Amino acid sequence: MKRRDLLKGVAFAGVAGATGLGGFPGIWTGRNAAWAAGSDIPVGVLFSKTGAVAVVESTLHDACMMAIEEINDNGGINGRKIRPFVEDPASDPATFADRANRLVRRDKVVSIFGSYTSSSRQAVLPVVEGQNNLYWYPTLYEGRECSRNVMYGGAVPNQQQQDFVPWLKEKFGGRFYLLGNNYVYPREENNVARKILKGIGGEVVNEEYVPMGHDSFSSIVSKLRRDKPDVIFCTLVGDSDVAFQREYHNAGLDPKTMPVASLTRSEIEVKAIGGEAAAGHFSSAPYFMGYQSAENKKFVEAYLKKYGQDQVTHFVNEAAYSQVYQFKNAVERIGSGELKPSAIRDAAVGQRFMAPQGEIEIADNLHSYLWPKIGQWQADGQAKVLVDSKSRMAPEPYWAYEGQECTAEGLQKS
Ligand code: ACM
């Protein structure tokens, strides 16, 4: 379903079918050095280990660091090691901006890998745009952004909602209760969901936002009992998602008649929720841990070996891992040329990488071709994939906004 079709309401076509520098020797001097003029390649690693989204963001840090270590253990890039400068921005957008600034100005990094929430990405945006640096952002997000200084590795709404919303309506009914945290990501995803529902004859019965980190959902559960939606369309993140699902379960609500359909919930949130309480609900994502591929087997085995057999991989740390390899491939392409962030960006475009989810590619608009899937959570904490795309889906960050398009030249309006 193309944007034009969505807006006209064409029916669902379906899916076919610092800090952490120990162990990184080098002569990097930091201050006053030109970009990557030393023997090491300096990058920032900016994921929260504390605060409301640490539950997921700490695992992005882990996957990113694992990829860096793998690459360094295999000789680095063109014989040079990647040197990570690690910061903990504590789930706070202002701290993200401050630490990003420090990484760019003081540590002279040529790229930063970072962020889960859109609020933190937006806080970093003026820093990387102002300094013409490059931010590798692995997270699903709301689209409607078109920076030449961000490599968007996660899904945009067309890659998560285009098939999911019509599928949910067909299976459970079209009365949706939209529930999210109060910031740009949930609000924008819900705008898109609203448009899709309108086009296919569904409706929004309620739209509710709770503060970031909110963890008491008894009044929402009462409203759910009152409104009896067919689907709870959920964009809660981090601790809030965990607390909500536990309360839902404790209240005895039934996924067979009122399922939670999430754009954010992955194996890591399900692990925190507990498999029993999450079982029967749904997520739309380009990757699930149980996906069968040689690349995924290698990724999962390495991750569990490094971080513990009780850990999980998921669609955001898979992207965090893959983005480091995409960076590596871009730097390799540059060869002996100067490692300016803009040169890394240009070398990354069009590049294909065999990721754990399948072959992904960086599009001209710096977003990624991905493999959408719909999964149902099981009591063992893993998802059963019910719908699996047969081809990669192109990223269309302005899909729901007619007359606007993100291209290699930036945002185009017609
Ligand atoms: C998000 O804030 N992009 C999940």
JSON list of N, CA and C and ligand atoms in Angstrom, two decimals, residues 53 56 115-121 137 139-143 155 160 183-186 189 212 235-238 263-264 316, ligand 1:
[
{"chain": "A", "resi": 53, "resn": "VAL", "atom": "N", "xyz": [14.87, 4.58, 30.22]},
{"chain": "A", "resi": 53, "resn": "VAL", "atom": "CA", "xyz": [14.96, 3.66, 29.08]},
{"chain": "A", "resi": 53, "resn": "VAL", "atom": "C", "xyz": [16.24, 2.81, 29.09]},
{"chain": "A", "resi": 56, "resn": "VAL", "atom": "N", "xyz": [16.24, -0.88, 27.84]},
{"chain": "A", "resi": 56, "resn": "VAL", "atom": "CA", "xyz": [16.53, -1.24, 26.45]},
{"chain": "A", "resi": 56, "resn": "VAL", "atom": "C", "xyz": [17.85, -0.63, 25.98]},
{"chain": "A", "resi": 115, "resn": "SER", "atom": "N", "xyz": [21.38, 6.50, 21.11]},
{"chain": "A", "resi": 115, "resn": "SER", "atom": "CA", "xyz": [19.97, 6.83, 21.39]},
{"chain": "A", "resi": 115, "resn": "SER", "atom": "C", "xyz": [18.97, 5.72, 21.17]},
{"chain": "A", "resi": 116, "resn": "TYR", "atom": "N", "xyz": [18.01, 5.75, 22.03]},
{"chain": "A", "resi": 116, "resn": "TYR", "atom": "CA", "xyz": [16.77, 4.99, 21.81]},
{"chain": "A", "resi": 116, "resn": "TYR", "atom": "C", "xyz": [15.62, 5.95, 21.52]},
{"chain": "A", "resi": 117, "resn": "THR", "atom": "N", "xyz": [15.36, 6.88, 22.41]},
{"chain": "A", "resi": 117, "resn": "THR", "atom": "CA", "xyz": [14.15, 7.70, 22.20]},
{"chain": "A", "resi": 117, "resn": "THR", "atom": "C", "xyz": [14.35, 8.78, 21.15]},
{"chain": "A", "resi": 118, "resn": "SER", "atom": "N", "xyz": [13.24, 9.16, 20.53]},
{"chain": "A", "resi": 118, "resn": "SER", "atom": "CA", "xyz": [13.28, 10.25, 19.56]},
{"chain": "A", "resi": 118, "resn": "SER", "atom": "C", "xyz": [13.60, 11.57, 20.24]},
{"chain": "A", "resi": 119, "resn": "SER", "atom": "N", "xyz": [13.21, 11.73, 21.50]},
{"chain": "A", "resi": 119, "resn": "SER", "atom": "CA", "xyz": [13.54, 12.98, 22.20]},
{"chain": "A", "resi": 119, "resn": "SER", "atom": "C", "xyz": [15.05, 13.13, 22.30]},
{"chain": "A", "resi": 120, "resn": "SER", "atom": "N", "xyz": [15.74, 12.05, 22.57]},
{"chain": "A", "resi": 120, "resn": "SER", "atom": "CA", "xyz": [17.20, 12.16, 22.69]},
{"chain": "A", "resi": 120, "resn": "SER", "atom": "C", "xyz": [17.84, 12.36, 21.31]},
{"chain": "A", "resi": 121, "resn": "ARG", "atom": "N", "xyz": [17.29, 11.69, 20.29]},
{"chain": "A", "resi": 121, "resn": "ARG", "atom": "CA", "xyz": [17.83, 11.93, 18.94]},
{"chain": "A", "resi": 121, "resn": "ARG", "atom": "C", "xyz": [17.64, 13.40, 18.56]},
{"chain": "A", "resi": 137, "resn": "TYR", "atom": "N", "xyz": [21.73, 6.15, 14.33]},
{"chain": "A", "resi": 137, "resn": "TYR", "atom": "CA", "xyz": [20.58, 5.99, 15.24]},
{"chain": "A", "resi": 137, "resn": "TYR", "atom": "C", "xyz": [19.89, 4.66, 14.89]},
{"chain": "A", "resi": 139, "resn": "THR", "atom": "N", "xyz": [17.23, 3.07, 16.17]},
{"chain": "A", "resi": 139, "resn": "THR", "atom": "CA", "xyz": [15.90, 2.78, 16.73]},
{"chain": "A", "resi": 139, "resn": "THR", "atom": "C", "xyz": [14.77, 3.04, 15.73]},
{"chain": "A", "resi": 140, "resn": "LEU", "atom": "N", "xyz": [13.73, 2.22, 15.81]},
{"chain": "A", "resi": 140, "resn": "LEU", "atom": "CA", "xyz": [12.46, 2.52, 15.14]},
{"chain": "A", "resi": 140, "resn": "LEU", "atom": "C", "xyz": [12.06, 3.93, 15.54]},
{"chain": "A", "resi": 141, "resn": "TYR", "atom": "N", "xyz": [11.52, 4.68, 14.61]},
{"chain": "A", "resi": 141, "resn": "TYR", "atom": "CA", "xyz": [11.08, 6.02, 15.00]},
{"chain": "A", "resi": 141, "resn": "TYR", "atom": "C", "xyz": [9.94, 6.49, 14.11]},
{"chain": "A", "resi": 142, "resn": "GLU", "atom": "N", "xyz": [9.46, 7.70, 14.36]},
{"chain": "A", "resi": 142, "resn": "GLU", "atom": "CA", "xyz": [8.20, 8.18, 13.77]},
{"chain": "A", "resi": 142, "resn": "GLU", "atom": "C", "xyz": [8.34, 8.72, 12.35]},
{"chain": "A", "resi": 143, "resn": "GLY", "atom": "N", "xyz": [9.55, 8.80, 11.80]},
{"chain": "A", "resi": 143, "resn": "GLY", "atom": "CA", "xyz": [9.73, 9.40, 10.48]},
{"chain": "A", "resi": 143, "resn": "GLY", "atom": "C", "xyz": [9.55, 10.91, 10.56]},
{"chain": "A", "resi": 155, "resn": "ALA", "atom": "N", "xyz": [13.19, 1.05, 11.90]},
{"chain": "A", "resi": 155, "resn": "ALA", "atom": "CA", "xyz": [12.00, 1.13, 11.03]},
{"chain": "A", "resi": 155, "resn": "ALA", "atom": "C", "xyz": [11.31, 2.48, 11.17]},
{"chain": "A", "resi": 160, "resn": "GLN", "atom": "N", "xyz": [6.49, -0.46, 9.78]},
{"chain": "A", "resi": 160, "resn": "GLN", "atom": "CA", "xyz": [5.90, -1.17, 10.92]},
{"chain": "A", "resi": 160, "resn": "GLN", "atom": "C", "xyz": [4.37, -1.19, 10.88]},
{"chain": "A", "resi": 183, "resn": "TYR", "atom": "N", "xyz": [5.49, 11.99, 24.24]},
{"chain": "A", "resi": 183, "resn": "TYR", "atom": "CA", "xyz": [6.55, 12.70, 23.52]},
{"chain": "A", "resi": 183, "resn": "TYR", "atom": "C", "xyz": [6.36, 12.46, 22.03]},
{"chain": "A", "resi": 184, "resn": "VAL", "atom": "N", "xyz": [7.27, 12.98, 21.24]},
{"chain": "A", "resi": 184, "resn": "VAL", "atom": "CA", "xyz": [7.03, 13.04, 19.79]},
{"chain": "A", "resi": 184, "resn": "VAL", "atom": "C", "xyz": [6.79, 11.67, 19.15]},
{"chain": "A", "resi": 185, "resn": "TYR", "atom": "N", "xyz": [7.52, 10.66, 19.57]},
{"chain": "A", "resi": 185, "resn": "TYR", "atom": "CA", "xyz": [7.43, 9.37, 18.88]},
{"chain": "A", "resi": 185, "resn": "TYR", "atom": "C", "xyz": [6.01, 8.77, 18.94]},
{"chain": "A", "resi": 186, "resn": "PRO", "atom": "N", "xyz": [5.44, 8.57, 20.15]},
{"chain": "A", "resi": 186, "resn": "PRO", "atom": "CA", "xyz": [4.10, 7.99, 20.18]},
{"chain": "A", "resi": 186, "resn": "PRO", "atom": "C", "xyz": [3.06, 8.88, 19.50]},
{"chain": "A", "resi": 189, "resn": "GLU", "atom": "N", "xyz": [3.47, 8.46, 15.66]},
{"chain": "A", "resi": 189, "resn": "GLU", "atom": "CA", "xyz": [3.04, 7.12, 15.20]},
{"chain": "A", "resi": 189, "resn": "GLU", "atom": "C", "xyz": [1.52, 7.03, 15.24]},
{"chain": "A", "resi": 212, "resn": "MET", "atom": "N", "xyz": [6.85, 10.10, 30.60]},
{"chain": "A", "resi": 212, "resn": "MET", "atom": "CA", "xyz": [7.98, 9.17, 30.46]},
{"chain": "A", "resi": 212, "resn": "MET", "atom": "C", "xyz": [8.29, 8.52, 31.81]},
{"chain": "A", "resi": 235, "resn": "THR", "atom": "N", "xyz": [2.46, 2.35, 22.12]},
{"chain": "A", "resi": 235, "resn": "THR", "atom": "CA", "xyz": [3.79, 2.92, 21.86]},
{"chain": "A", "resi": 235, "resn": "THR", "atom": "C", "xyz": [4.42, 3.38, 23.18]},
{"chain": "A", "resi": 236, "resn": "LEU", "atom": "N", "xyz": [4.10, 2.66, 24.26]},
{"chain": "A", "resi": 236, "resn": "LEU", "atom": "CA", "xyz": [4.80, 2.90, 25.52]},
{"chain": "A", "resi": 236, "resn": "LEU", "atom": "C", "xyz": [6.23, 2.42, 25.34]},
{"chain": "A", "resi": 237, "resn": "VAL", "atom": "N", "xyz": [7.17, 3.06, 26.05]},
{"chain": "A", "resi": 237, "resn": "VAL", "atom": "CA", "xyz": [8.57, 2.64, 25.94]},
{"chain": "A", "resi": 237, "resn": "VAL", "atom": "C", "xyz": [9.16, 2.34, 27.32]},
{"chain": "A", "resi": 238, "resn": "GLY", "atom": "N", "xyz": [10.18, 1.48, 27.31]},
{"chain": "A", "resi": 238, "resn": "GLY", "atom": "CA", "xyz": [10.98, 1.22, 28.50]},
{"chain": "A", "resi": 238, "resn": "GLY", "atom": "C", "xyz": [10.15, 0.76, 29.69]},
{"chain": "A", "resi": 263, "resn": "LEU", "atom": "N", "xyz": [4.49, -1.32, 18.80]},
{"chain": "A", "resi": 263, "resn": "LEU", "atom": "CA", "xyz": [5.54, -0.99, 17.83]},
{"chain": "A", "resi": 263, "resn": "LEU", "atom": "C", "xyz": [6.91, -0.96, 18.51]},
{"chain": "A", "resi": 264, "resn": "THR", "atom": "N", "xyz": [6.93, -1.06, 19.83]},
{"chain": "A", "resi": 264, "resn": "THR", "atom": "CA", "xyz": [8.20, -0.91, 20.55]},
{"chain": "A", "resi": 264, "resn": "THR", "atom": "C", "xyz": [8.60, -2.19, 21.30]},
{"chain": "A", "resi": 316, "resn": "VAL", "atom": "N", "xyz": [16.15, -3.72, 18.11]},
{"chain": "A", "resi": 316, "resn": "VAL", "atom": "CA", "xyz": [16.91, -2.47, 18.18]},
{"chain": "A", "resi": 316, "resn": "VAL", "atom": "C", "xyz": [18.39, -2.76, 18.43]},
{"chain": "B", "resi": 1, "resn": "ACM", "atom": "C1", "xyz": [11.44, 6.13, 19.84]},
{"chain": "B", "resi": 1, "resn": "ACM", "atom": "O1", "xyz": [11.33, 7.08, 20.65]},
{"chain": "B", "resi": 1, "resn": "ACM", "atom": "N1", "xyz": [11.89, 6.36, 18.62]},
{"chain": "B", "resi": 1, "resn": "ACM", "atom": "C2", "xyz": [11.10, 4.79, 20.24]}
]
